[in-house]
Structure formats: C-alpha cells, structure tokens
CSV table of C-alpha atoms and ligand atoms in Angstrom, one decimal:
chain,number,residue,atom,x,y,z
A,24,MET,CA,26.4,0.9,-11.4
A,25,GLN,CA,23.8,2.4,-13.9
A,26,MET,CA,22.1,-1.0,-14.3
A,27,LEU,CA,21.1,-1.2,-10.6
A,28,ASN,CA,19.3,2.1,-10.7
A,29,GLN,CA,16.9,0.5,-13.1
A,30,ILE,CA,16.0,-2.5,-10.9
A,31,ASN,CA,12.2,-2.9,-10.5
A,32,ASP,CA,11.7,0.2,-12.7
A,33,ILE,CA,8.8,-1.4,-14.5
A,34,ILE,CA,5.5,0.2,-15.3
A,35,ILE,CA,2.9,-2.3,-14.1
A,36,ALA,CA,-0.2,-0.2,-14.5
A,37,PRO,CA,-0.9,3.3,-16.0
A,38,HIS,CA,-0.2,5.0,-12.6
A,39,PHE,CA,2.0,2.5,-10.8
A,40,ASN,CA,5.6,1.4,-11.1
A,41,LEU,CA,6.9,-1.8,-9.5
A,42,SER,CA,9.7,0.2,-7.8
A,43,GLU,CA,7.2,2.0,-5.6
A,44,PHE,CA,6.3,-1.3,-4.0
A,45,ALA,CA,9.9,-2.5,-3.3
A,46,CYS,CA,11.5,-2.7,0.1
A,47,PRO,CA,13.6,0.5,0.6
A,48,CYS,CA,16.5,-1.4,2.3
A,49,CYS,CA,17.1,-4.2,-0.2
A,50,ASN,CA,14.9,-3.5,-3.3
A,51,ARG,CA,13.3,-6.9,-3.0
A,52,VAL,CA,9.6,-6.9,-3.9
A,53,MET,CA,6.5,-9.1,-3.6
A,54,LEU,CA,3.2,-7.8,-4.9
A,55,HIS,CA,0.0,-9.8,-5.1
A,56,PRO,CA,-2.0,-9.1,-8.3
A,57,LYS,CA,-5.2,-8.8,-6.2
A,58,LEU,CA,-3.7,-5.9,-4.2
A,59,LEU,CA,-2.6,-4.2,-7.4
A,60,VAL,CA,-6.0,-4.5,-9.1
A,61,LYS,CA,-7.7,-2.9,-6.1
A,62,LEU,CA,-5.2,-0.1,-6.0
A,63,ILE,CA,-5.7,0.5,-9.7
A,64,GLU,CA,-9.5,0.7,-9.0
A,65,LEU,CA,-8.9,3.1,-6.1
A,66,ARG,CA,-6.7,5.3,-8.3
A,67,LYS,CA,-9.4,5.3,-11.0
A,68,ILE,CA,-12.2,6.6,-8.8
A,69,LEU,CA,-9.9,9.1,-7.0
A,70,GLU,CA,-8.5,10.6,-10.2
A,71,ARG,CA,-5.5,11.7,-8.1
A,72,PRO,CA,-2.0,10.4,-7.5
A,73,VAL,CA,-1.8,7.6,-5.0
A,74,TYR,CA,1.5,7.4,-3.2
A,75,ILE,CA,2.7,4.1,-1.8
A,76,THR,CA,4.4,5.0,1.4
A,77,SER,CA,5.2,1.4,2.2
A,78,GLY,CA,4.7,-1.7,0.0
A,79,TYR,CA,6.8,-4.9,0.4
A,80,ARG,CA,9.0,-5.1,3.5
A,81,CYS,CA,11.7,-7.7,4.1
A,82,SER,CA,11.6,-9.0,7.7
A,83,ARG,CA,14.6,-6.9,8.7
A,84,TYR,CA,13.0,-3.7,7.4
A,85,ASN,CA,9.7,-4.6,8.9
A,86,GLN,CA,11.3,-4.9,12.3
A,87,LYS,CA,13.1,-1.6,11.8
A,88,VAL,CA,9.9,0.3,11.1
A,89,GLY,CA,8.1,-1.4,14.0
A,90,GLY,CA,5.8,-3.5,11.9
A,91,VAL,CA,3.9,-6.3,13.5
A,92,THR,CA,5.4,-9.8,13.2
A,93,ASN,CA,4.0,-11.6,10.2
A,94,SER,CA,2.9,-8.3,8.7
A,95,TYR,CA,1.0,-8.6,5.4
A,96,HIS,CA,3.6,-6.2,4.0
A,97,CYS,CA,6.1,-9.1,4.3
A,98,ILE,CA,4.2,-11.3,1.8
A,99,GLY,CA,3.1,-8.7,-0.7
A,100,LEU,CA,-0.5,-8.4,0.4
A,101,ALA,CA,-0.4,-4.9,1.9
A,102,ALA,CA,0.4,-1.3,1.0
A,103,ASP,CA,0.3,2.0,3.0
A,104,ILE,CA,-1.0,4.9,1.0
A,105,ARG,CA,-1.4,8.6,1.0
A,106,VAL,CA,-3.3,10.7,-1.6
A,107,LYS,CA,-2.6,14.2,-2.5
A,108,ASP,CA,-5.3,16.8,-1.5
A,109,THR,CA,-7.5,14.1,0.1
A,110,ASN,CA,-8.3,13.9,3.7
A,111,LEU,CA,-8.1,10.5,5.4
A,112,ILE,CA,-11.8,10.2,6.1
A,113,GLU,CA,-12.7,10.8,2.5
A,114,LEU,CA,-10.0,8.3,1.4
A,115,LEU,CA,-11.4,5.7,3.9
A,116,ASP,CA,-14.8,6.0,2.2
A,117,TYR,CA,-13.3,5.2,-1.2
A,118,ALA,CA,-11.2,2.3,0.2
A,119,GLU,CA,-14.4,0.9,1.8
A,120,GLU,CA,-16.1,1.1,-1.5
A,121,ILE,CA,-13.4,-1.1,-3.1
A,122,ASP,CA,-13.6,-3.4,-0.1
A,123,PHE,CA,-10.0,-4.1,0.8
A,124,ASN,CA,-10.1,-6.9,3.3
A,125,GLY,CA,-7.9,-5.2,5.8
A,126,ILE,CA,-8.0,-1.4,6.4
A,127,GLY,CA,-6.0,0.4,9.0
A,128,PHE,CA,-6.7,4.1,9.7
A,129,TYR,CA,-3.6,5.9,10.9
A,130,GLU,CA,-4.9,9.4,11.8
A,131,LYS,CA,-1.8,10.9,13.4
A,132,LYS,CA,0.6,9.6,10.8
A,133,ASN,CA,-1.9,10.4,8.0
A,134,PHE,CA,-2.0,7.3,6.0
A,135,LEU,CA,-4.2,4.3,5.2
A,136,HIS,CA,-3.0,0.7,5.4
A,137,LEU,CA,-4.7,-1.5,2.8
A,138,ASP,CA,-4.4,-5.2,2.4
A,139,VAL,CA,-5.9,-8.2,0.7
A,140,ARG,CA,-5.5,-10.7,3.6
A,141,PRO,CA,-7.2,-14.1,2.9
A,142,THR,CA,-8.7,-14.2,6.4
A,143,LYS,CA,-11.7,-12.3,7.7
A,144,ARG,CA,-12.4,-8.6,7.1
A,145,THR,CA,-10.5,-6.4,9.6
A,146,ARG,CA,-10.7,-2.7,10.4
A,147,TRP,CA,-8.6,-0.8,12.9
A,148,ARG,CA,-7.7,2.7,14.0
A,149,GLU,CA,-4.5,4.2,15.5
B,15,LIG,ZN1,14.6,-4.9,2.8
B,16,LIG,ZN1,0.6,-1.1,6.5
C-alpha cells in the first residue's frame, strides 16, 4: 500500500528524517529531542552527511542484533552513526565536543554509539 511507504517520512531537521530513526523491523520509533538536538549540532560542525545506522529498536530487534538488555536504543535515547569521509578518531573528537553522555567507540565495525542517558557520563571501546 502506497500510504505505508510514507510512514515516518517526516523531515524533523534540515538533514534528518524521522524514518532514519525508526526500527527496521516494525517502523516503530521513539526519539528524544535532546538526542536530536545534539545530532543536529554534530551535523553542523561536521558539514558532512551523518548516517544513522541504528536508531530506535523494539526489544525484538534489539535482541536480534545482539544489543544489551535495556539498551538506550529501546527508549529513543541512542543512535549509532557513521559519517562519510571521516575516520572514527576524528568523529570521536567532535562527539566529545558536543558531550554526548554516552559514547561507544566501535573500531572494527566502524561506527560510534551516541546517547543522552540520564545517568553518569560513560565511555567505552570495542
Ligand atoms: Zn522492530
Ligand atoms: Zn548503539
């Protein structure tokens, strides 16, 4: 049905569409405004496309991709990103500048996990 292809197809910021944050298995989506604001800020200083490789995840999808239980992805507080023509170390510096509360550095898989968790500042590497 044509209508369903349009679900979540909403421009929420100059360089972001809500559909990019939706769960790939069910199209459900949760997105905290604080996370979006920080991603907009990051996009602005990078001046390059920011790809959301994983945004909201329903619990079933989170299990499928091996996410931790109670992942911040499941409550709309986290996004994994990749940026064109930018190495991960450089990207990490920018993310630190914006001070995401949680930052995961995934060297082999080549992405950054960013979140706005309400608890204390957390950094990890994999
Ligand atoms: Zn899902
Ligand atoms: Zn993540």
